[in-house]
Backbone as XML, in Angstrom:
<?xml version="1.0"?>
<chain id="A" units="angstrom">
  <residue number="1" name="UNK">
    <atom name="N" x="106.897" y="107.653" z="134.948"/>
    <atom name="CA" x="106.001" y="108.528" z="134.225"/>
    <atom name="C" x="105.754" y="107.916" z="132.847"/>
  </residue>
  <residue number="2" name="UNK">
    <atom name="N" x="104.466" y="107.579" z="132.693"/>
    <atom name="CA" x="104.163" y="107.325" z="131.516"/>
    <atom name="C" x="104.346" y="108.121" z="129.585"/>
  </residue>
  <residue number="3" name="UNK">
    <atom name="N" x="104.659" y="107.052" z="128.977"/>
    <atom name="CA" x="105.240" y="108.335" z="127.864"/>
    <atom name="C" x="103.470" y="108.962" z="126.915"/>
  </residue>
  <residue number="4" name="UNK">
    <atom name="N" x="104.072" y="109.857" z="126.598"/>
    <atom name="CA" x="102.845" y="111.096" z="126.202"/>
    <atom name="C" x="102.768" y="110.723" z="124.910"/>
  </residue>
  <residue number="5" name="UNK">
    <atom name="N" x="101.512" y="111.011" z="124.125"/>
    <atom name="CA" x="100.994" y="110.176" z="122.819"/>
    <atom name="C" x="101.919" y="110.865" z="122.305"/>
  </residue>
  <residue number="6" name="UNK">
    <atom name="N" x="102.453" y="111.886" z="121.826"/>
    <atom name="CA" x="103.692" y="112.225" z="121.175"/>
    <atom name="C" x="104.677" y="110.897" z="121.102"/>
  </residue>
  <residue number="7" name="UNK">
    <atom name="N" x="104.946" y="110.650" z="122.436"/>
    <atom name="CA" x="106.403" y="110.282" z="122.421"/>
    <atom name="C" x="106.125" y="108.727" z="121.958"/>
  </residue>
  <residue number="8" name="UNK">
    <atom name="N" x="104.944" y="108.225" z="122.686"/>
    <atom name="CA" x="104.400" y="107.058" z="121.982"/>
    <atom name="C" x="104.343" y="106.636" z="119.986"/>
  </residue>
  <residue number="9" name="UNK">
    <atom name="N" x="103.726" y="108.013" z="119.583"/>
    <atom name="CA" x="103.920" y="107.588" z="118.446"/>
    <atom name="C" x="105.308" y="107.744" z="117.606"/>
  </residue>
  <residue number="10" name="UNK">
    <atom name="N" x="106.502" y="108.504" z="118.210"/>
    <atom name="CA" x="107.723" y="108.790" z="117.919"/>
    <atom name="C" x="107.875" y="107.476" z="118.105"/>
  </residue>
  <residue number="11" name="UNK">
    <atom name="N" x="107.818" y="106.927" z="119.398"/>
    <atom name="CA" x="108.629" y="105.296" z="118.829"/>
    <atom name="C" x="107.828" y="104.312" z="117.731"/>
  </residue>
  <residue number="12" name="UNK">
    <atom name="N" x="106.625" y="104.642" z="117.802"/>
    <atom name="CA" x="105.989" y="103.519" z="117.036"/>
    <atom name="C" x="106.721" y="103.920" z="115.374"/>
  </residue>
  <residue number="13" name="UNK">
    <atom name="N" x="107.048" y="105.143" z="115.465"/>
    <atom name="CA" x="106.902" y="105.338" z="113.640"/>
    <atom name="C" x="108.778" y="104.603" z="113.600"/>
  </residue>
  <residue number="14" name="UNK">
    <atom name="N" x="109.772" y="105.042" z="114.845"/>
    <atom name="CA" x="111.208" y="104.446" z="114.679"/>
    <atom name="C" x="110.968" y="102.615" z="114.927"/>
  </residue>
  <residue number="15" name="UNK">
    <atom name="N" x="110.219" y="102.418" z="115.264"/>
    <atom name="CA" x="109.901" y="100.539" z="115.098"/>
    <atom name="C" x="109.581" y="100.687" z="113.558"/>
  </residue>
  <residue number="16" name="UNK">
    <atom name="N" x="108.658" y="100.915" z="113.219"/>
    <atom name="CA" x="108.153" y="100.905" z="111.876"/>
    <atom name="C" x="109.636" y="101.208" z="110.933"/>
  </residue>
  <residue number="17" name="UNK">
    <atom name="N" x="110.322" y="102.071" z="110.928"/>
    <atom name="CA" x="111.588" y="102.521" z="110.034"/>
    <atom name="C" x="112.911" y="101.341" z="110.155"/>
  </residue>
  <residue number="18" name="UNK">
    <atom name="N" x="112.752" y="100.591" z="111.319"/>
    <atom name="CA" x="113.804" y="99.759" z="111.895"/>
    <atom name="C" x="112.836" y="98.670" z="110.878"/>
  </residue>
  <residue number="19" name="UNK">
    <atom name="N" x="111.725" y="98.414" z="110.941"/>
    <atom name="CA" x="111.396" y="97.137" z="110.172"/>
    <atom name="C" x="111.700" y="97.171" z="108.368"/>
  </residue>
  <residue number="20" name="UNK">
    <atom name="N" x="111.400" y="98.305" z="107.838"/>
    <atom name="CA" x="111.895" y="98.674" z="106.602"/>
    <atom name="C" x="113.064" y="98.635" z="106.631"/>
  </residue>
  <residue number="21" name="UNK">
    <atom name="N" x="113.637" y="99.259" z="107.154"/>
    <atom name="CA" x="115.598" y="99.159" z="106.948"/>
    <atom name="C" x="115.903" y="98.188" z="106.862"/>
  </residue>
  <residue number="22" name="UNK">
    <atom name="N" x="115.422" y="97.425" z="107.797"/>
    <atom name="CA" x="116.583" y="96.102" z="107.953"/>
    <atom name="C" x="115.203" y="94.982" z="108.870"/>
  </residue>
  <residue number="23" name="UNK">
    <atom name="N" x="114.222" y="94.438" z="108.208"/>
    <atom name="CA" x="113.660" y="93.502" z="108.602"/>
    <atom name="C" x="114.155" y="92.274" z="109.495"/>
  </residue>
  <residue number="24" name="UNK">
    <atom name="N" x="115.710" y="91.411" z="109.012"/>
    <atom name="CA" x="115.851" y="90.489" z="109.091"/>
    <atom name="C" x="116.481" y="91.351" z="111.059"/>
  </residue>
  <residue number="25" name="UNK">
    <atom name="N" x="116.436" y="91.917" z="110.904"/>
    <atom name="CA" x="117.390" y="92.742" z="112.191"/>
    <atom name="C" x="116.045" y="92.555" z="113.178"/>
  </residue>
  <residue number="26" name="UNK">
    <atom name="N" x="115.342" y="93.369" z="112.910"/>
    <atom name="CA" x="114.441" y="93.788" z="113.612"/>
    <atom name="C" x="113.163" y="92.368" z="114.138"/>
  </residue>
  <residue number="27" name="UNK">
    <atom name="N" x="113.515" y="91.351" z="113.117"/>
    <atom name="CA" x="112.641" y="90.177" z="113.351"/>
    <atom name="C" x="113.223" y="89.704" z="114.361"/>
  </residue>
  <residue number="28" name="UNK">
    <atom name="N" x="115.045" y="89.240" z="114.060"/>
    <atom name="CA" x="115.744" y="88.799" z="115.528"/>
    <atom name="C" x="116.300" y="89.209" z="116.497"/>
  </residue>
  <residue number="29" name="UNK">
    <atom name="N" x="115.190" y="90.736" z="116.878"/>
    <atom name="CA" x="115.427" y="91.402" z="118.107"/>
    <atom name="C" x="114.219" y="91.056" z="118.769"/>
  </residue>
  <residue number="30" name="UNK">
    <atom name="N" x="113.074" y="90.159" z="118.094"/>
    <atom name="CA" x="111.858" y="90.137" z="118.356"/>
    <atom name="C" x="111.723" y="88.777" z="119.451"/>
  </residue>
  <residue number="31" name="UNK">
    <atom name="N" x="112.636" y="88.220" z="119.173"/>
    <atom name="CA" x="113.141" y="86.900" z="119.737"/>
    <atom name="C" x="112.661" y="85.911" z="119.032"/>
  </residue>
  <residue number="32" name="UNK">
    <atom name="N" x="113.392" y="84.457" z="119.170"/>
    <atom name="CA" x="112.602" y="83.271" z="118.130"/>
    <atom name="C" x="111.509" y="82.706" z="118.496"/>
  </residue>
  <residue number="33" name="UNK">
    <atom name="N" x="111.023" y="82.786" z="119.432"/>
    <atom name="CA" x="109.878" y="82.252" z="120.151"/>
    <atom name="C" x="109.738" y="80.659" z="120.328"/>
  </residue>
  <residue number="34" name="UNK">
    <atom name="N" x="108.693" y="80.114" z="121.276"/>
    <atom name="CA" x="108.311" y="79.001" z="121.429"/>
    <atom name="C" x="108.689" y="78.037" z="120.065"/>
  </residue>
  <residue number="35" name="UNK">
    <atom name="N" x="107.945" y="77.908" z="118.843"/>
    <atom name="CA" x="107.878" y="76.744" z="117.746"/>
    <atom name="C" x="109.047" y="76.530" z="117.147"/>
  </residue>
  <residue number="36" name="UNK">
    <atom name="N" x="110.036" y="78.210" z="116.897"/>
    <atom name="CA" x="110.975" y="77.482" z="116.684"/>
    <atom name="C" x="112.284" y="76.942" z="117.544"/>
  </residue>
  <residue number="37" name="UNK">
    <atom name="N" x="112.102" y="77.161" z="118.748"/>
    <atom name="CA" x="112.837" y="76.526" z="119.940"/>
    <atom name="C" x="112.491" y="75.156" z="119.754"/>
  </residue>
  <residue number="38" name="UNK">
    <atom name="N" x="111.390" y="74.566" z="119.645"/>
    <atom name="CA" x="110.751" y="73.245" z="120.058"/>
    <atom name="C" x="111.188" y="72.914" z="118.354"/>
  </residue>
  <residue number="39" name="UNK">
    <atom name="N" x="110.723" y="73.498" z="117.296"/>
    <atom name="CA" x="111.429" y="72.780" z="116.141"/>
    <atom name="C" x="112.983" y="72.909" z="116.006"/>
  </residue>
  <residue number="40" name="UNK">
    <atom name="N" x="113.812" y="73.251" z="116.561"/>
    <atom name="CA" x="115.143" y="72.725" z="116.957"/>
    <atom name="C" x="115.359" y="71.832" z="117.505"/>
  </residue>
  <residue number="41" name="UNK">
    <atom name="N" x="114.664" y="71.550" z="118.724"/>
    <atom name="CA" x="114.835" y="70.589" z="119.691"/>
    <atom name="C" x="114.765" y="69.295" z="118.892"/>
  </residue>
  <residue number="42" name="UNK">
    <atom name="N" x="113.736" y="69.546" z="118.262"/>
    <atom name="CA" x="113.353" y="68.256" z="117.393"/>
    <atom name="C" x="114.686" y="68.056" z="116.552"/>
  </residue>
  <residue number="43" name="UNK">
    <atom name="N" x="114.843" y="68.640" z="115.679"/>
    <atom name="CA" x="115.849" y="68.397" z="114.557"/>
    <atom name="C" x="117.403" y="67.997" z="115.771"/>
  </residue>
  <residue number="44" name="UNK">
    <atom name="N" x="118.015" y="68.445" z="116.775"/>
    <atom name="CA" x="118.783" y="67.725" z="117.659"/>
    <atom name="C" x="118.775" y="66.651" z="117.734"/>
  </residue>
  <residue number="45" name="UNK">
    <atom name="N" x="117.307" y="66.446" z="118.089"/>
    <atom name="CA" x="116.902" y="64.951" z="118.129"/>
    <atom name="C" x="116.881" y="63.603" z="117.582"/>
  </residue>
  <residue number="46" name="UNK">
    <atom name="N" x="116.458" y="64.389" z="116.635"/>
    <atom name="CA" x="116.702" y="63.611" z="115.230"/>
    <atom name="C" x="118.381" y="62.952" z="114.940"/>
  </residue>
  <residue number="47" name="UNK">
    <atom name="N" x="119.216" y="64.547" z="114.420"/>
    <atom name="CA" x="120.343" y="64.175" z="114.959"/>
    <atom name="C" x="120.773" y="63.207" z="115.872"/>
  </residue>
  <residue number="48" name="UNK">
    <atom name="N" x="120.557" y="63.514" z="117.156"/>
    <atom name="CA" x="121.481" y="62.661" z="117.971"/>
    <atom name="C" x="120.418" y="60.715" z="117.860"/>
  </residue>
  <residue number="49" name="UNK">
    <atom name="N" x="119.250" y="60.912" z="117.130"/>
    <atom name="CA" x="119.299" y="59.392" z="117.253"/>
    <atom name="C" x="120.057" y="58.988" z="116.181"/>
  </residue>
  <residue number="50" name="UNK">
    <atom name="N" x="120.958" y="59.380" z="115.067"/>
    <atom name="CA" x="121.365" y="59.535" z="113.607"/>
    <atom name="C" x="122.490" y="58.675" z="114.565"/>
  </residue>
  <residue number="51" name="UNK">
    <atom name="N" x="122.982" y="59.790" z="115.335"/>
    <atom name="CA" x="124.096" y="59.247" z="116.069"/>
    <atom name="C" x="124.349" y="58.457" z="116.866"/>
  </residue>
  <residue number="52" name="UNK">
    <atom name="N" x="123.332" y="58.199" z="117.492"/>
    <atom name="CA" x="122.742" y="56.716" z="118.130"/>
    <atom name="C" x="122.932" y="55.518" z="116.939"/>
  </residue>
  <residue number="53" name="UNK">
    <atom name="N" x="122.302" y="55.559" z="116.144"/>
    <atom name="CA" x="122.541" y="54.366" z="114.830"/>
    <atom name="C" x="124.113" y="53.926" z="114.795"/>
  </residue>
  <residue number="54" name="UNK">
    <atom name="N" x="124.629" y="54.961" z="114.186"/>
    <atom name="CA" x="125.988" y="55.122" z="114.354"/>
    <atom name="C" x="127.046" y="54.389" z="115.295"/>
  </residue>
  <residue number="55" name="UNK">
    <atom name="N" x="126.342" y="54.683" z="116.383"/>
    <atom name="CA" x="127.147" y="53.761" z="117.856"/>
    <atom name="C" x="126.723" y="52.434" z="117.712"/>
  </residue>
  <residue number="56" name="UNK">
    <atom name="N" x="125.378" y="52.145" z="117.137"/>
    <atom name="CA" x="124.967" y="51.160" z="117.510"/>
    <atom name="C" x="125.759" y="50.016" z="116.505"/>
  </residue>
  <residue number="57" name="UNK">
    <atom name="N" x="125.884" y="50.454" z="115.373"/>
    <atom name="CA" x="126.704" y="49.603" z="113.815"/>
    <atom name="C" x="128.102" y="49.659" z="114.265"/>
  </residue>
  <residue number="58" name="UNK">
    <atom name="N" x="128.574" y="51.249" z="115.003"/>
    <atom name="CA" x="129.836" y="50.535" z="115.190"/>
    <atom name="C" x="130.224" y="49.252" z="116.511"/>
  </residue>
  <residue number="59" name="UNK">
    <atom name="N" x="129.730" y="49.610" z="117.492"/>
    <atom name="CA" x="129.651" y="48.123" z="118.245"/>
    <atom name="C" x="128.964" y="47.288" z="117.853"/>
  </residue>
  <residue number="60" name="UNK">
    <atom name="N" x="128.346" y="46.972" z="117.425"/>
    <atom name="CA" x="128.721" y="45.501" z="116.863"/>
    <atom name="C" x="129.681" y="45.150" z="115.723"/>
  </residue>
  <residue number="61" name="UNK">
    <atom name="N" x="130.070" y="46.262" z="114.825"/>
    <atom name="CA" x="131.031" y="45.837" z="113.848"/>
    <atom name="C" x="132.231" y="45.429" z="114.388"/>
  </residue>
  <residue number="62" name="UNK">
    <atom name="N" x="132.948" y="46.350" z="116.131"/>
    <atom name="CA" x="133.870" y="46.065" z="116.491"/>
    <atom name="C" x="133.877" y="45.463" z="117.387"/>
  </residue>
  <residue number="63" name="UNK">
    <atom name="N" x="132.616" y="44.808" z="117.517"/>
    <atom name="CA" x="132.243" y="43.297" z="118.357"/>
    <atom name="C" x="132.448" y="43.907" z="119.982"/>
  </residue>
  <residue number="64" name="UNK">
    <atom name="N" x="132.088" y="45.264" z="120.047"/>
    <atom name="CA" x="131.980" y="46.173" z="121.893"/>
    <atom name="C" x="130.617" y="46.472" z="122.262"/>
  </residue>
  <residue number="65" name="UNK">
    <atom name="N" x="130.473" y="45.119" z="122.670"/>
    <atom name="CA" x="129.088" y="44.958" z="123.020"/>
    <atom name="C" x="128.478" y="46.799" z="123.591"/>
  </residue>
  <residue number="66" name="UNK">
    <atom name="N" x="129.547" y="47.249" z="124.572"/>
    <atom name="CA" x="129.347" y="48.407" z="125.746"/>
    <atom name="C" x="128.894" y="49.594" z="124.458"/>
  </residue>
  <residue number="67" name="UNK">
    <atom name="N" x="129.366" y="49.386" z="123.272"/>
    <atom name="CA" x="129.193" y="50.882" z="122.633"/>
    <atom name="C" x="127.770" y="50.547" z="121.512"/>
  </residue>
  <residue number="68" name="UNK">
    <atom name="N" x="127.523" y="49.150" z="122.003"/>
    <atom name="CA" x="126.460" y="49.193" z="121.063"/>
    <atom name="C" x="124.751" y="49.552" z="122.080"/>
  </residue>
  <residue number="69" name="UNK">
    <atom name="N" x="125.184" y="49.382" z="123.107"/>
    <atom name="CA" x="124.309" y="49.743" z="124.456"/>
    <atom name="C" x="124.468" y="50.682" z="124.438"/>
  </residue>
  <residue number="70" name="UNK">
    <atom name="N" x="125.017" y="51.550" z="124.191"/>
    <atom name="CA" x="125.561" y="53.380" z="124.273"/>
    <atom name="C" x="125.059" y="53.843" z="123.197"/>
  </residue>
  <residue number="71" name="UNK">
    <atom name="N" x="124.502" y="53.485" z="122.119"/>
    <atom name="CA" x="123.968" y="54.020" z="121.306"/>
    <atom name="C" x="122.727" y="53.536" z="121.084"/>
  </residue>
  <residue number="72" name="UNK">
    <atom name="N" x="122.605" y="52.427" z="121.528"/>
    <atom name="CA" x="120.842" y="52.441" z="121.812"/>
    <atom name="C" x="120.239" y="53.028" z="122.946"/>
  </residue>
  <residue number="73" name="UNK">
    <atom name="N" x="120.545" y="53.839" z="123.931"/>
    <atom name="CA" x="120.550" y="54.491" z="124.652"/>
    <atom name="C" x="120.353" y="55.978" z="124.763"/>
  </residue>
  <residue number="74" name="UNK">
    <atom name="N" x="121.665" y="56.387" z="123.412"/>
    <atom name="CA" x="121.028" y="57.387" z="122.842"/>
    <atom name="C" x="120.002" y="57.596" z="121.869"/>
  </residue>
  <residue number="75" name="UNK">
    <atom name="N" x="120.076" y="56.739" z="121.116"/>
    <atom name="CA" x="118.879" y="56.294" z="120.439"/>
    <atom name="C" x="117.759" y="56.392" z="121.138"/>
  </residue>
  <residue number="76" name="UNK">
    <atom name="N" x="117.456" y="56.091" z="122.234"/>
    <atom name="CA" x="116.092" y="55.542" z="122.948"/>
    <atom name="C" x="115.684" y="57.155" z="123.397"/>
  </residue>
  <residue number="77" name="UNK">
    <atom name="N" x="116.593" y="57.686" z="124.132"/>
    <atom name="CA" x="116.987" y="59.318" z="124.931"/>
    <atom name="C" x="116.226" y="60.156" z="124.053"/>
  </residue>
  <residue number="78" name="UNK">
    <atom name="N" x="116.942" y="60.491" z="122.401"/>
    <atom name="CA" x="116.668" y="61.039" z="121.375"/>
    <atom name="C" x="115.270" y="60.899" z="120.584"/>
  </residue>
  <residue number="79" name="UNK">
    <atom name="N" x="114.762" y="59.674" z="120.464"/>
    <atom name="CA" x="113.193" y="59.691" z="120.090"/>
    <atom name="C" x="112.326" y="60.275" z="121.358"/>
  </residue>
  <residue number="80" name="UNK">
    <atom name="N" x="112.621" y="59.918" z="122.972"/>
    <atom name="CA" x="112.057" y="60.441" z="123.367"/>
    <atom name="C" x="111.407" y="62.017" z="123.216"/>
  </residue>
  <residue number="81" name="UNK">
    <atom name="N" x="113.041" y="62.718" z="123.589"/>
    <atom name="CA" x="113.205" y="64.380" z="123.290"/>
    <atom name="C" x="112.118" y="64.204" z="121.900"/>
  </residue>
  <residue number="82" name="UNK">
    <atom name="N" x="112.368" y="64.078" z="121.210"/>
    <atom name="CA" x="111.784" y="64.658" z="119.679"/>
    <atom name="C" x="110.249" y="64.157" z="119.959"/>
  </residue>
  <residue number="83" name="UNK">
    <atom name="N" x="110.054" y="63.634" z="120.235"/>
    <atom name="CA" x="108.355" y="63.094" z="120.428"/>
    <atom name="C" x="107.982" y="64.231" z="121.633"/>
  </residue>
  <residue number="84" name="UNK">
    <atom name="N" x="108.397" y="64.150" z="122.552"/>
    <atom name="CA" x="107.616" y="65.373" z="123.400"/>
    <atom name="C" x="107.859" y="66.330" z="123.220"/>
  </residue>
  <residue number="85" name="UNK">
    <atom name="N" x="109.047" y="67.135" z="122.184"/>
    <atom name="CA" x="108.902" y="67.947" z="121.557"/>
    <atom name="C" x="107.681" y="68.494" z="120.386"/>
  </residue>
  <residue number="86" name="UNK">
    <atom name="N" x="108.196" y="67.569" z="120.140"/>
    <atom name="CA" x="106.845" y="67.477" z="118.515"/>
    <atom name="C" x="105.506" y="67.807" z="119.297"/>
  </residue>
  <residue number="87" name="UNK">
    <atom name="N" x="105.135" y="67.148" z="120.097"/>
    <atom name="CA" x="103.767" y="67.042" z="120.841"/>
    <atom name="C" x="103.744" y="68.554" z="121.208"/>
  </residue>
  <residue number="88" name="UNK">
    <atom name="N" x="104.717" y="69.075" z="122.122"/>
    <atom name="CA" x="104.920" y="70.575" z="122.784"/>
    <atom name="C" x="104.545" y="71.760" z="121.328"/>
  </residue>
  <residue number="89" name="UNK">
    <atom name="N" x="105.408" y="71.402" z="120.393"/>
    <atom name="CA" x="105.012" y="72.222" z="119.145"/>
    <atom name="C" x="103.692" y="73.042" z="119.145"/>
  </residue>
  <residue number="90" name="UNK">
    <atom name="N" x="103.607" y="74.594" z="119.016"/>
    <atom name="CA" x="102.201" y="74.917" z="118.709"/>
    <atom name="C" x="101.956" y="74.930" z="117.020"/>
  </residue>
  <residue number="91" name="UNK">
    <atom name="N" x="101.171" y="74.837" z="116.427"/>
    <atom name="CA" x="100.955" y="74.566" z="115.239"/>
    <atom name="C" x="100.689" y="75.817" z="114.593"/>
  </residue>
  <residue number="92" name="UNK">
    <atom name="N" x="100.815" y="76.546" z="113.409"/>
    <atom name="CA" x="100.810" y="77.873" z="113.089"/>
    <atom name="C" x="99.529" y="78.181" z="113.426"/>
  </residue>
  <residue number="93" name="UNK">
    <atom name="N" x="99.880" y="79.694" z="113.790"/>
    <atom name="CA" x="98.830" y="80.621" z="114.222"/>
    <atom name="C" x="97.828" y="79.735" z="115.296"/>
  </residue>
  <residue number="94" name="UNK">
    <atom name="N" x="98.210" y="78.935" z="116.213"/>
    <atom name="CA" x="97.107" y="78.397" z="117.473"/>
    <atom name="C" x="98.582" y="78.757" z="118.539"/>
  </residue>
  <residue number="95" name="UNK">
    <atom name="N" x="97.930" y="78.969" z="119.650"/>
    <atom name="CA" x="98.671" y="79.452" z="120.603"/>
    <atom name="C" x="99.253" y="78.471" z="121.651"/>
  </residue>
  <residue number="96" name="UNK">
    <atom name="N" x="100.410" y="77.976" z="122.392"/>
    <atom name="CA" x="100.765" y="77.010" z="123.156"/>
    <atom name="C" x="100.067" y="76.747" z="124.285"/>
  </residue>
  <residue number="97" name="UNK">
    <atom name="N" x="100.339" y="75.303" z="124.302"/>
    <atom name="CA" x="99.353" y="74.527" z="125.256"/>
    <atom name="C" x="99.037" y="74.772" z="126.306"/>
  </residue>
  <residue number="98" name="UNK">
    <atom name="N" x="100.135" y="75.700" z="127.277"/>
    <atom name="CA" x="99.802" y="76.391" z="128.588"/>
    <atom name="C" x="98.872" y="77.796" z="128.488"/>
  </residue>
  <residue number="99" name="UNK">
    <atom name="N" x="98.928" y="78.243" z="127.710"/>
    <atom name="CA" x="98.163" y="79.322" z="127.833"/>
    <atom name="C" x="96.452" y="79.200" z="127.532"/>
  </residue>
  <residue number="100" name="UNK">
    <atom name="N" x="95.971" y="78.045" z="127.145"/>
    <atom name="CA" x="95.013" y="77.626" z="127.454"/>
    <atom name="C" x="94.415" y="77.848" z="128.631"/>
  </residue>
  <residue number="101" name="UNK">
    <atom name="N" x="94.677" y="77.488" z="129.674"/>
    <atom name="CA" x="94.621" y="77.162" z="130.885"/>
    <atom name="C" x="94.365" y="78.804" z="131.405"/>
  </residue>
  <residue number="102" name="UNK">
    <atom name="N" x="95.058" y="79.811" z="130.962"/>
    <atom name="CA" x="95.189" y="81.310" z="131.698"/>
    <atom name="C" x="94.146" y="82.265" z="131.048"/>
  </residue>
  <residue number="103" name="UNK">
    <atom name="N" x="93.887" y="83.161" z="131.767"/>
    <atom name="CA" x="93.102" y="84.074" z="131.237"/>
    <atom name="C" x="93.245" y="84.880" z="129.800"/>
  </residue>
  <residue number="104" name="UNK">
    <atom name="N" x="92.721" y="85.402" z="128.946"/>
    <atom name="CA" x="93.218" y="85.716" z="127.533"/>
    <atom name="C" x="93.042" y="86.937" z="127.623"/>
  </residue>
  <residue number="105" name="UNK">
    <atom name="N" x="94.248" y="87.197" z="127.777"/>
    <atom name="CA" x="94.622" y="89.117" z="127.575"/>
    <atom name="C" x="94.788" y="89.868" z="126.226"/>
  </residue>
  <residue number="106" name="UNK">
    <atom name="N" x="94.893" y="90.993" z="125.891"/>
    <atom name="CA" x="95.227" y="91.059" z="125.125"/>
    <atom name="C" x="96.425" y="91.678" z="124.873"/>
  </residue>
  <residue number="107" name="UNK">
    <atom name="N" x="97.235" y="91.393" z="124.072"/>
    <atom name="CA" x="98.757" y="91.468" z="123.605"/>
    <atom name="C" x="98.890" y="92.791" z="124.074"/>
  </residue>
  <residue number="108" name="UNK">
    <atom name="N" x="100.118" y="93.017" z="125.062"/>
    <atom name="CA" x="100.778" y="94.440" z="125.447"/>
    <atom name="C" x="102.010" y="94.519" z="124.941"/>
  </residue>
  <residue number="109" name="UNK">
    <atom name="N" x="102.326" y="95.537" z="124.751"/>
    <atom name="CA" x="103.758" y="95.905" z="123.930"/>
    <atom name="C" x="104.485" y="95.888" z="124.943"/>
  </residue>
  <residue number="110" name="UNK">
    <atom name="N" x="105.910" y="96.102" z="125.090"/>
    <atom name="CA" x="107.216" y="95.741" z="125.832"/>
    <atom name="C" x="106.742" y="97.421" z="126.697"/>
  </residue>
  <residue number="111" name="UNK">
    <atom name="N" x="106.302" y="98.773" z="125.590"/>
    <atom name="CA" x="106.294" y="99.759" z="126.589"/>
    <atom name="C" x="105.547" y="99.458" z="126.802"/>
  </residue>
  <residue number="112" name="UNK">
    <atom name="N" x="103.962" y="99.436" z="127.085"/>
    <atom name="CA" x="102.824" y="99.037" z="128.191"/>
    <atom name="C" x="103.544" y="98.615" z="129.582"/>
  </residue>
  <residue number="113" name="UNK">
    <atom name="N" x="103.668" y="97.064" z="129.121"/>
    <atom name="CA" x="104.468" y="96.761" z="130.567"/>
    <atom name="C" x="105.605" y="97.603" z="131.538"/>
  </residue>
  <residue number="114" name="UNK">
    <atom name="N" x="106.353" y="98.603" z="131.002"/>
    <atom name="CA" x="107.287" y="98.938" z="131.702"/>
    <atom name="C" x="106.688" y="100.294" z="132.153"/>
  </residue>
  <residue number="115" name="UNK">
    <atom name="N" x="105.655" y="100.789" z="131.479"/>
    <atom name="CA" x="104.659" y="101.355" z="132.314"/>
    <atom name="C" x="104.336" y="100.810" z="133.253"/>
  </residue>
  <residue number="116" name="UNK">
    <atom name="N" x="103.318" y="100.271" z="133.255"/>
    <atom name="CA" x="102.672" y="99.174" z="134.256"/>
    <atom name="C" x="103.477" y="99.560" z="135.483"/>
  </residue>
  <residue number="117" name="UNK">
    <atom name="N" x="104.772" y="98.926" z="134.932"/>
    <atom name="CA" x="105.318" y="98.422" z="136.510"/>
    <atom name="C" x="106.337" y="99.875" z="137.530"/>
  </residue>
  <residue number="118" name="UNK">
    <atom name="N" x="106.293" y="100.692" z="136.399"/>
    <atom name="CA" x="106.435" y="102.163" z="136.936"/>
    <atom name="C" x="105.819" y="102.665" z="137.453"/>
  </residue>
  <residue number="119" name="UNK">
    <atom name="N" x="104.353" y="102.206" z="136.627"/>
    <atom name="CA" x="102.955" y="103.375" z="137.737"/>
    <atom name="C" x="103.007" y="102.347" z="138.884"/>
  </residue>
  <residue number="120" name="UNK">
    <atom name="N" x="103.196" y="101.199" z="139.260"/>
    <atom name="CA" x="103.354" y="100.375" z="140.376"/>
    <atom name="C" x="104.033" y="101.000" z="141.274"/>
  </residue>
  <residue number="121" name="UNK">
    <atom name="N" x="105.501" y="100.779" z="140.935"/>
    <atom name="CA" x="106.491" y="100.852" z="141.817"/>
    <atom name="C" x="106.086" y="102.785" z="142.468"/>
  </residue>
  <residue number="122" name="UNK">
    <atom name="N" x="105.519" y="103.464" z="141.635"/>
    <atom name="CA" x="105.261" y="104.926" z="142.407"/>
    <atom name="C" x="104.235" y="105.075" z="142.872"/>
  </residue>
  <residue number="123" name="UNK">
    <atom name="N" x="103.436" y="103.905" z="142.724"/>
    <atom name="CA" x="101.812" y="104.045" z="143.673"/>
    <atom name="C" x="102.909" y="103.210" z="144.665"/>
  </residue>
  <residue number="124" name="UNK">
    <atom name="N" x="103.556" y="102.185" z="145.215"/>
    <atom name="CA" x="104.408" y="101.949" z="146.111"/>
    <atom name="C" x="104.620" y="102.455" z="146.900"/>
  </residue>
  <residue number="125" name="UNK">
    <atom name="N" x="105.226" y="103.675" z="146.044"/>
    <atom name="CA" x="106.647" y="104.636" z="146.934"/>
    <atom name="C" x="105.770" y="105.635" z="148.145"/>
  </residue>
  <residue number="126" name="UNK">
    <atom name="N" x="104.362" y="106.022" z="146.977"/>
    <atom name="CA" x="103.716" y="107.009" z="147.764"/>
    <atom name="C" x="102.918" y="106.148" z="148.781"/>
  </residue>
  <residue number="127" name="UNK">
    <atom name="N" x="102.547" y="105.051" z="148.633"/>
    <atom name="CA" x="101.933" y="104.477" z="149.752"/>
    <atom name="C" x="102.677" y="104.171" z="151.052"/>
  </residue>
  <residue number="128" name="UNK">
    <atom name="N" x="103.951" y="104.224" z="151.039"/>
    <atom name="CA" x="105.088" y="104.301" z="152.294"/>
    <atom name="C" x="104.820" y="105.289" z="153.118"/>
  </residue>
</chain>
C-alpha cells in the first residue's frame, strides 16, 4: 500500500531535520557514489606504483634481480588500474559513461521504488 501525502510529507520534513542535525550523518547514509569510488581507486594506485618503485630500488640495491621484476610488475599493474580508473571517472555534475547508453528517467526516491515494487508484487498476487 502506497504511503498517503500525509505520510509522504512526514518523512520528507524527518529527512529534511536528519540533514540539519547532523549533515555529515545523513550525507554518509546517502552512500559515496561512483567518483568517489573511482577517485580512490586511483589514489591506491598511485600508491601501490609508489610501492612498485620501492621494490624496484630495493632489488637492484640488493642485487635480487626476482624483486626488482616484482616491482615493475606492480608498477606496470598499478598505472594500469589508475588510468582506467581516471578514464571511468565522471567529471562533476556530467553523469557516468554507462548511463548514456539507457533511457533518461527521472530521479526516484528510495520510497517511489519500494512502492513500485509493492504495487507489483499485489497486482501479482491478485493475478494468481
Amino acid at each position: 500500500m502506497p504511503l498517503s501525502e500525509h505520510e509522504q510529507r512526514m518523512l520528507e520534513q524527518m529527512e529534511r531535520a536528519l540533514y540539519a542535525e547532523d549533515p555529515k550523518f545523513a550525507s554518509a547514509l546517502e552512500g559515496s557514489g561512483l567518483r568517489t569510488y573511482t577517485r580512490r581507486r586511483v589514489y591506491q594506485a598511485v600508491a601501490g606504483f609508489l610501492v612498485g618503485i620501492a621494490l624496484l630500488m630495493a632489488g637492484m640495491v640488493a642485487k635480487q634481480i626476482w624483486v626488482s621484476v616484482v616491482g615493475f610488475l606492480v608498477m606496470l599493474g598499478c598505472a594500469v588500474l589508475a588510468v582506467t580508473g581516471w578514464r571511468k571517472a565522471p567529471k562533476p555534475g556530467e553523469q557516468p559513461a554507462g548511463a548514456v547508453r539507457r533511457q533518461v528517467r527521472p530521479k526516484r526516491s528510495m520510497m517511489d521504488r519500494i512502492e513500485q515494487r509493492w504495487q507489483r508484487r499485489r497486482d501479482e498476487q491478485q493475478g494468481l
